[in-house]
Short mmCIF file of C-alpha atoms in Angstrom, two decimals:
data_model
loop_
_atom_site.label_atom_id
_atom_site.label_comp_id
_atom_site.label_asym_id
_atom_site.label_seq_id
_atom_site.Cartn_x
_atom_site.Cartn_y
_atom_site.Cartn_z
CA UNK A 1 -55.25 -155.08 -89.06
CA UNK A 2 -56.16 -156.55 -85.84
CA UNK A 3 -55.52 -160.20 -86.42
CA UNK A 4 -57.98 -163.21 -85.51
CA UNK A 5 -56.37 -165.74 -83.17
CA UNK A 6 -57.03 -169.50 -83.53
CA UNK A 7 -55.63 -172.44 -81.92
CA UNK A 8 -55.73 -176.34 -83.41
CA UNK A 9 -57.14 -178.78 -80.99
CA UNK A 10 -55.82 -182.38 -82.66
CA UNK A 11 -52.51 -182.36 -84.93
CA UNK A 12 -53.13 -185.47 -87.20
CA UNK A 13 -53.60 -184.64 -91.36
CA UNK A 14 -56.62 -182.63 -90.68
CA UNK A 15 -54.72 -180.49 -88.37
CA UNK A 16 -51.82 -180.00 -90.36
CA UNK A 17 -54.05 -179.15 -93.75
CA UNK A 18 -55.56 -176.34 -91.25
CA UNK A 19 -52.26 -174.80 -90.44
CA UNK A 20 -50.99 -174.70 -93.63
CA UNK A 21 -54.20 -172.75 -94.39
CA UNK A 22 -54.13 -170.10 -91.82
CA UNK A 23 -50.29 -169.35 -93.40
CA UNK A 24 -52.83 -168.24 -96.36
CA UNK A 25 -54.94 -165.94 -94.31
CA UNK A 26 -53.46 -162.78 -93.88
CA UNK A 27 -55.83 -161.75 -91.34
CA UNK A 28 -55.02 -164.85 -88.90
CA UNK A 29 -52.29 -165.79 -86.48
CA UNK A 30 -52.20 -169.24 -85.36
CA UNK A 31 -51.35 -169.50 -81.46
CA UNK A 32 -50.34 -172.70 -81.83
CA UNK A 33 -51.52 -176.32 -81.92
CA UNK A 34 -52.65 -178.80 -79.06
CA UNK A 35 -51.96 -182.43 -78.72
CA UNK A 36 -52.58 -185.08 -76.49
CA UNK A 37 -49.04 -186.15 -77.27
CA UNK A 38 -46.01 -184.49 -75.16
CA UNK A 39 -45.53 -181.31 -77.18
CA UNK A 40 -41.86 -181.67 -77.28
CA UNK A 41 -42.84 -184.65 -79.25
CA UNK A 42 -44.38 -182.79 -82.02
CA UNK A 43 -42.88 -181.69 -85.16
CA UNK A 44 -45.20 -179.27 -86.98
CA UNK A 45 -45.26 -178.53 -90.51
CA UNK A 46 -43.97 -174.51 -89.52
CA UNK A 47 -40.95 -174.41 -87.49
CA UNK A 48 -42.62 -171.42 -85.84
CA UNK A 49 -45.82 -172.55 -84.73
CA UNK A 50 -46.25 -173.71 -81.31
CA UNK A 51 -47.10 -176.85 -79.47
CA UNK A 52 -48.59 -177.30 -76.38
CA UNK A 53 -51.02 -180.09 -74.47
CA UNK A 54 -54.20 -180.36 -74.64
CA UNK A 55 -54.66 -179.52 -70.75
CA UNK A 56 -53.16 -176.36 -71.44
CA UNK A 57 -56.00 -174.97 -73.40
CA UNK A 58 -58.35 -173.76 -70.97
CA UNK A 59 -55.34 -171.51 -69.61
CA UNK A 60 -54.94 -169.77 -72.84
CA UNK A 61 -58.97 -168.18 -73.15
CA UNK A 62 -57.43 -164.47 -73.28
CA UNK A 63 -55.25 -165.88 -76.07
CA UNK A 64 -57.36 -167.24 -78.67
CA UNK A 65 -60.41 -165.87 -80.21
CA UNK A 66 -61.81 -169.25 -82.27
CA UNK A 67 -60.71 -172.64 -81.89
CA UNK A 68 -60.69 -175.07 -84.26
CA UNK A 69 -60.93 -178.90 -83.52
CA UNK A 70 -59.56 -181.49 -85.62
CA UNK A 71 -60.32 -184.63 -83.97
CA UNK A 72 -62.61 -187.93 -85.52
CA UNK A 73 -66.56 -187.58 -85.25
CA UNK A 74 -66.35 -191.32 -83.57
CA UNK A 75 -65.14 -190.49 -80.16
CA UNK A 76 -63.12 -187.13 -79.82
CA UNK A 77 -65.76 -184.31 -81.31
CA UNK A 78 -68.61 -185.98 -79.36
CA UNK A 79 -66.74 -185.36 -76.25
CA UNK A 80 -64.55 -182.50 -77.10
CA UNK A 81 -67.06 -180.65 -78.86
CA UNK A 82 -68.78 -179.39 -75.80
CA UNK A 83 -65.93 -178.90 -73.51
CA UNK A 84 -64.21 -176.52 -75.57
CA UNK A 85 -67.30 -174.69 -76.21
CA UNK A 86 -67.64 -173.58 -73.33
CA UNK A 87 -64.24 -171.84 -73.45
CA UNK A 88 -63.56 -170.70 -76.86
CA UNK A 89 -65.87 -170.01 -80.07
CA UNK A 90 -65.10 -173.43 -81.67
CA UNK A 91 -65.30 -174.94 -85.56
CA UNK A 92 -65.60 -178.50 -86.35
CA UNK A 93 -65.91 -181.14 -89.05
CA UNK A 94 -68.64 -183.72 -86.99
CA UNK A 95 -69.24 -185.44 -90.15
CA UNK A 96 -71.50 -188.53 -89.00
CA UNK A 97 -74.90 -187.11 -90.98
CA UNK A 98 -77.19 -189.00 -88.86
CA UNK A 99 -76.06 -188.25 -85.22
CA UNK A 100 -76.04 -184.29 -86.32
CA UNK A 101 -78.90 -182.65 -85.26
CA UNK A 102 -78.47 -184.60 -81.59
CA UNK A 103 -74.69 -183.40 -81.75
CA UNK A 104 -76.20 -179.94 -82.70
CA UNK A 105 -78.41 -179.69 -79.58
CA UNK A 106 -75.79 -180.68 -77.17
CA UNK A 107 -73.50 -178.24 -78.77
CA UNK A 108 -76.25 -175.33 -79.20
CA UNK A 109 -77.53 -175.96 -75.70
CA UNK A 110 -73.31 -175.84 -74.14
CA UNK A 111 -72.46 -172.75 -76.46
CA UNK A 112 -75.43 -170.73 -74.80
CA UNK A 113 -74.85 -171.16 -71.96
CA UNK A 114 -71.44 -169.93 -72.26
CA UNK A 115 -72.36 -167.51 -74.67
CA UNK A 116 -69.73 -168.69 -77.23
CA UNK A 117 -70.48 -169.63 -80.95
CA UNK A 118 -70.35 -173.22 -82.09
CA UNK A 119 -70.07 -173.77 -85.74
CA UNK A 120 -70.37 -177.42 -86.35
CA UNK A 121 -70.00 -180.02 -89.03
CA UNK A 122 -68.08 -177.96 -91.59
CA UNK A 123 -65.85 -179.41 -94.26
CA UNK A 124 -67.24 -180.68 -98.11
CA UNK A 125 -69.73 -183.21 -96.69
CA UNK A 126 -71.56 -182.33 -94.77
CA UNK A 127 -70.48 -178.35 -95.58
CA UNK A 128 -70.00 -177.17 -98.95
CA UNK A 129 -72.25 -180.09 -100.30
CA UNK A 130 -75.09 -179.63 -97.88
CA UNK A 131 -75.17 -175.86 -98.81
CA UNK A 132 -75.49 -176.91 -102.78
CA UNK A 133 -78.30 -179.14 -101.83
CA UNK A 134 -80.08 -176.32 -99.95
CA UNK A 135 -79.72 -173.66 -102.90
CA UNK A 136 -80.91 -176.02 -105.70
CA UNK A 137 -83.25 -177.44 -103.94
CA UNK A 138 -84.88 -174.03 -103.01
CA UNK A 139 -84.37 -172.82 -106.61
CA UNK A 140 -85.38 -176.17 -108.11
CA UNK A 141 -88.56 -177.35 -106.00
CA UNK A 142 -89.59 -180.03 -108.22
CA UNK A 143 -86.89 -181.98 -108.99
CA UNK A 144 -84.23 -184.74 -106.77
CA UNK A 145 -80.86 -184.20 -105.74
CA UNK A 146 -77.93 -186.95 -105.90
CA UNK A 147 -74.59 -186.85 -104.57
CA UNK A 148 -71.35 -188.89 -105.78
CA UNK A 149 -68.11 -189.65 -103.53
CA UNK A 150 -65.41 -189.68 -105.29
CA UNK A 151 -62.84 -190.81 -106.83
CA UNK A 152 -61.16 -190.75 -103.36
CA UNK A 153 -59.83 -192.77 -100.82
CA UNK A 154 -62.19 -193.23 -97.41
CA UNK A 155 -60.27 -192.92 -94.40
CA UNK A 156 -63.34 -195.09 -92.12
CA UNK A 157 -63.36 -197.43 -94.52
CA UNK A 158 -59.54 -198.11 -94.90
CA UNK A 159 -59.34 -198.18 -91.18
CA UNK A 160 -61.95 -201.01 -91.17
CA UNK A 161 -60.32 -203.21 -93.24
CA UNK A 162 -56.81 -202.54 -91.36
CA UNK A 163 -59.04 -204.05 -88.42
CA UNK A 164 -59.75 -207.00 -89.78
CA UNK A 165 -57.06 -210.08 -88.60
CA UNK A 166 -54.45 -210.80 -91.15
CA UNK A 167 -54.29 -207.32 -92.30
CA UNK A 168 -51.15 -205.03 -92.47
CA UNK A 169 -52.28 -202.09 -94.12
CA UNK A 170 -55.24 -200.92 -96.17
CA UNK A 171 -56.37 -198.20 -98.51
CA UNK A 172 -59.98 -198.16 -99.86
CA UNK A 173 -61.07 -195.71 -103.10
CA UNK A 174 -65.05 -195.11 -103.61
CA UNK A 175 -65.45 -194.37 -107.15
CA UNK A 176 -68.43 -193.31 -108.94
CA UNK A 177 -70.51 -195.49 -111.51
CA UNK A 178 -70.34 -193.33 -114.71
CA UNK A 179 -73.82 -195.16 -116.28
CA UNK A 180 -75.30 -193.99 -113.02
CA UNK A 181 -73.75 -190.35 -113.13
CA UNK A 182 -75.33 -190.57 -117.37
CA UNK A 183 -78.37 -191.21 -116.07
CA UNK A 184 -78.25 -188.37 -113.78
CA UNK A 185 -76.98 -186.02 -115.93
CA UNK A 186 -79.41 -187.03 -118.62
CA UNK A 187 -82.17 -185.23 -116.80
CA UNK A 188 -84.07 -188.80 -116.20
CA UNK A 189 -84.25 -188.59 -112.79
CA UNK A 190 -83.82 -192.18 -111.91
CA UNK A 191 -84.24 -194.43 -108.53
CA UNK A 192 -80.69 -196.01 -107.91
CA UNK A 193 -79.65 -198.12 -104.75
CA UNK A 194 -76.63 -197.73 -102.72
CA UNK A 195 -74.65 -200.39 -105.54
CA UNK A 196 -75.75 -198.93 -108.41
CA UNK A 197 -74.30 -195.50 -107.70
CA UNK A 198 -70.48 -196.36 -105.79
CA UNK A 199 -67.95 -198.96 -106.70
CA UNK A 200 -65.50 -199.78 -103.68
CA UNK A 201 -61.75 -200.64 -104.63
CA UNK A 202 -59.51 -202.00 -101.71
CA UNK A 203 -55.56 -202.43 -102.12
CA UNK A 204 -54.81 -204.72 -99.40
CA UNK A 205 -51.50 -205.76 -97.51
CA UNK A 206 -51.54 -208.96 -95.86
CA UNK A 207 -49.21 -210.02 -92.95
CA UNK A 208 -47.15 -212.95 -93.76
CA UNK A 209 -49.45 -216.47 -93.85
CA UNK A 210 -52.43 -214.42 -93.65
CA UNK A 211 -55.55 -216.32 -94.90
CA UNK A 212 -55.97 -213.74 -98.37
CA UNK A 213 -59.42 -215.37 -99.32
CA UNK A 214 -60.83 -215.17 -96.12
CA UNK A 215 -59.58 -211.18 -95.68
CA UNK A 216 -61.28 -211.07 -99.04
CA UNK A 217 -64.80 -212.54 -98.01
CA UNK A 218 -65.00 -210.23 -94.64
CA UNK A 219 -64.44 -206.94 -96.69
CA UNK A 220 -67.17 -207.79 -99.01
CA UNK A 221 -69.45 -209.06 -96.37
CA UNK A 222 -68.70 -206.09 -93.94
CA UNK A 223 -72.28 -204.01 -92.71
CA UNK A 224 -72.20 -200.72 -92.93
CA UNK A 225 -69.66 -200.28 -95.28
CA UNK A 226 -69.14 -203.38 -97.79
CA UNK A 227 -71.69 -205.56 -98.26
CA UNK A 228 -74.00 -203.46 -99.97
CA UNK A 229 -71.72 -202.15 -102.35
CA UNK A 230 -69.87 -203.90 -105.69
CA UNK A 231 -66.55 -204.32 -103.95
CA UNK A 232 -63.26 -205.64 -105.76
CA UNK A 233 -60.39 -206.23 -103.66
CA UNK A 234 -56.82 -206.14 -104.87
CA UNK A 235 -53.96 -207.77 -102.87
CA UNK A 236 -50.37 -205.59 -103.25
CA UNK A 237 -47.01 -205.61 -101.36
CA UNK A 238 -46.24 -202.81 -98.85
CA UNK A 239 -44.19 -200.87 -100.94
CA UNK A 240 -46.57 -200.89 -104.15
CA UNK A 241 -49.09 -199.73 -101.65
CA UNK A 242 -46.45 -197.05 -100.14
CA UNK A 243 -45.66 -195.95 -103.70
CA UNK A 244 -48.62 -195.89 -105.86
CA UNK A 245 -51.43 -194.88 -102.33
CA UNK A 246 -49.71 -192.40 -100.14
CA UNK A 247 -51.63 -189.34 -101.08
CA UNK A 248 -55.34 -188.25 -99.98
CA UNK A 249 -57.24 -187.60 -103.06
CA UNK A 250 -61.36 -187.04 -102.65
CA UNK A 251 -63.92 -185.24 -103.85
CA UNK A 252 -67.32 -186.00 -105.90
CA UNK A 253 -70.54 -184.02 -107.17
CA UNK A 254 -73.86 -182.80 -105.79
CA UNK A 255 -76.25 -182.85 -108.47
CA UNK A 256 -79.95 -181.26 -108.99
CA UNK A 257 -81.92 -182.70 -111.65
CA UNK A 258 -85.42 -180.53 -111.85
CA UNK A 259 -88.15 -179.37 -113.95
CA UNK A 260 -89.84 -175.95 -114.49
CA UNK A 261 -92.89 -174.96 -116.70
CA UNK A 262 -96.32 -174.51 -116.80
CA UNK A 263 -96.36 -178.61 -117.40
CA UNK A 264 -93.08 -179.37 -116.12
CA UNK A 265 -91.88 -179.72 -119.38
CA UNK A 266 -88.11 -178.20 -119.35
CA UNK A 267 -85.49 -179.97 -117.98
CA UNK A 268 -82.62 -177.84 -115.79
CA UNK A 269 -79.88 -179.26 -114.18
CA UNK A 270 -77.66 -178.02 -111.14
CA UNK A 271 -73.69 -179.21 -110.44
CA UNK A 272 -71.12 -178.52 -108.23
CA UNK A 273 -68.04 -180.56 -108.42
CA UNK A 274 -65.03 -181.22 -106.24
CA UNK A 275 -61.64 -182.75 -107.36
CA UNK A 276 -59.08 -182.83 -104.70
CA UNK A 277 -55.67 -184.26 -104.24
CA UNK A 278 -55.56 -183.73 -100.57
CA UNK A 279 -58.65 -183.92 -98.60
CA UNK A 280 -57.13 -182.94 -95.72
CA UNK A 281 -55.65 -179.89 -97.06
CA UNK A 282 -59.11 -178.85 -98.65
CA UNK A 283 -61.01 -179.48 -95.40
CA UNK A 284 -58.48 -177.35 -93.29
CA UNK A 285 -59.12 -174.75 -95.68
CA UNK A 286 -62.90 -174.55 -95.37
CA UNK A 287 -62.34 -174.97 -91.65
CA UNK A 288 -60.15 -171.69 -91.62
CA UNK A 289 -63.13 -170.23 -93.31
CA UNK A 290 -65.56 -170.88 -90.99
CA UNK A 291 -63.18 -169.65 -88.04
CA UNK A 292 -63.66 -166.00 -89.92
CA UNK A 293 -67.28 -166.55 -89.91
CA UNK A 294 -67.12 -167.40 -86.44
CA UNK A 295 -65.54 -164.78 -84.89
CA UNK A 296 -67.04 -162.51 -86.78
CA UNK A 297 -70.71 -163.62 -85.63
CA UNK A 298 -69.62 -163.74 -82.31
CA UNK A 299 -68.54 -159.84 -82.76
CA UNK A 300 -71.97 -159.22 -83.47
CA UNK A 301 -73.46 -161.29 -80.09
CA UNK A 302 -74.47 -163.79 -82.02
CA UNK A 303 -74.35 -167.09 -79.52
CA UNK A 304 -75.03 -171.11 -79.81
CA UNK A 305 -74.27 -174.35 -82.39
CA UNK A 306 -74.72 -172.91 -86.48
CA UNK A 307 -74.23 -175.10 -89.91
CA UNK A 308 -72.99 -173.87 -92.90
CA UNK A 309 -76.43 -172.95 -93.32
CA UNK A 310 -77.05 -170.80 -91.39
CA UNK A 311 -73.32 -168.32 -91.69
CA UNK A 312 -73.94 -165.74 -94.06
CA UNK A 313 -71.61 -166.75 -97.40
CA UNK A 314 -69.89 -162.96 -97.49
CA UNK A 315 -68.66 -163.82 -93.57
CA UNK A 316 -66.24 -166.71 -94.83
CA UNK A 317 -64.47 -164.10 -97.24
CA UNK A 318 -61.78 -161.64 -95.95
CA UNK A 319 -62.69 -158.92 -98.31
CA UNK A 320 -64.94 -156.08 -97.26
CA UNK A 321 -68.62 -156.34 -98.45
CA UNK A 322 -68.24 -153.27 -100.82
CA UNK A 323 -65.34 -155.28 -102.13
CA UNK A 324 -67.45 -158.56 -102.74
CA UNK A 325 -69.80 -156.14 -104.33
CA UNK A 326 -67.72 -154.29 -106.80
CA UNK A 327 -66.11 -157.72 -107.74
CA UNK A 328 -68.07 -160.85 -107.46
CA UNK A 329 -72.01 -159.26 -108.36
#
């Protein structure tokens, strides 16, 4: 089996989820991992993979047939998403919905040019979400799709309320109204804001002296991530926070509420539903995914930026297509 060869550019938690993944894919060899840290610095999760920096990459184009980057969609993917496109077939997880189709021109426009393949924004959502939307919303025409976050801990929004002064550490869960997911389910089709469909639940650790009810009163008054949302806020010690919100749970649901009939008079419904206790993990592994997609596209001369939807769903699988056949159909 001739093996595909991927690197990791950025060796935080999403990183490390994506390395533990390719150990699950048989027909994958991780080259190693690159960091903007000194390598010698880095302990990886397997003692065998290797570290290098991230200058070293654009020696190793020969070496690696997909790379996969794992940095934030704030400041590293804008920048790094075109540079290593134009050495390497590249995957990424640019998850900031409304600056996507500008990232994906950059990105389609750089990936030409170098006649590499781009696949961009991949992960649960946008990825596996966005691709639910587009099914039931081409099987179910009439009809309004809603999509639920959580239970799950945000990792922007805990890092905006470590920002704030007086604050040690932070962890923030988004957590689903159930009336509002009734409603939904119910087939009702109803208008909901922003508050009537997410709760937000901080667990805070002050510093010492830190003003608690002032911390409080800029979380809930924060734009763009509090203030239009039913927030509670719960002050904890370090080590409660250490011992009851270390882990990295997500997920949510996509749901299609539609109608069919001559009148519009039967009522069909459409779910898809994640639970995850480590986002990170989960993300890698619909990263790795999309790396077999990836080179396997680019196998075919297929060039320039793709979404999830436009990768054909038997290239993510490493079983043959008369395999999918006899099996999945």
């Amino acid at each position: 089996m001739t093996k595909i060869r991927v690197g990791i550019a950025g060796y935080g938690n999403l990183g490390k989820g994506v390395e533990m993944a390719i150990a699950q894919n048989p027909d994958m060899e991780l080259v190693g991992v690159f960091t903007r840290r000194q390598p010698q610095d880095v302990k990886t999760i397997r003692p065998e993979t290797k570290a290098y920096h991230i200058d070293d990459a654009a020696k190793m184009t020969n070496d690696i047939d997909v790379m996969i980057l794992c940095g934030g969609s704030a400041t590293d993917l804008p920048k790094q998403g075109p540079e290593f496109v134009k050495l390497f077939h590249t995957i990424d997880s640019f998850d900031t919905h409304a600056k996507i189709p500008e990232y994906f021109e950059r990105m389609d426009q750089t990936a030409k040019a170098a006649g590499k393949v781009g696949i961009i924004s991949v992960g649960w959502d946008p990825g596996l979400f966005s691709l639910n939307r587009m099914y039931a919303g081409a099987v179910l025409p009439n009809g309004k799709d809603y999509t639920f976050w959580g239970k799950g801990i945000s990792q922007g929004h805990s890092d905006a309320i470590r920002r704030i002064e007086g604050v040690q550490d932070a962890k923030q869960y988004t957590i689903p109204i159930e009336k509002a997911v009734e409603e939904v389910r119910s087939g009702s089709n109803p208008e909901l804001t922003t508050r009537e469909k997410h709760l937000r639940e901080c667990f805070v650790v002050a510093k010492p002296g830190a003003d608690t009810a002032k911390i409080e009163q800029e979380i809930k008054t924060m734009p763009n991530y509090f203030s239009d949302y039913d927030t509670v806020v719960h002050f904890i010690s370090q080590e409660e926070l250490n011992e009851k919100h270390s882990g990295m749970p997500h997920g949510g649901f996509v749901i299609r509420s539609g109608k069919t009939g001559a009148n519009q008079e039967t009522k069909q419904i459409i779910e898809y539903n994640l639970k995850l206790e480590s986002n990170p993990e989960f993300t890698g592994s619909v990263l790795v995914a999309y790396a077999r997609a990836a080179y396997r596209m680019s196998q075919e001369g297929v060039t320039g930026a793709k979404t999830v939807l436009d990768v054909p769903p038997a290239y993510l699988s490493a079983k043959s297509g008369a395999e999918l056949r006899k099996e999945l159909l």
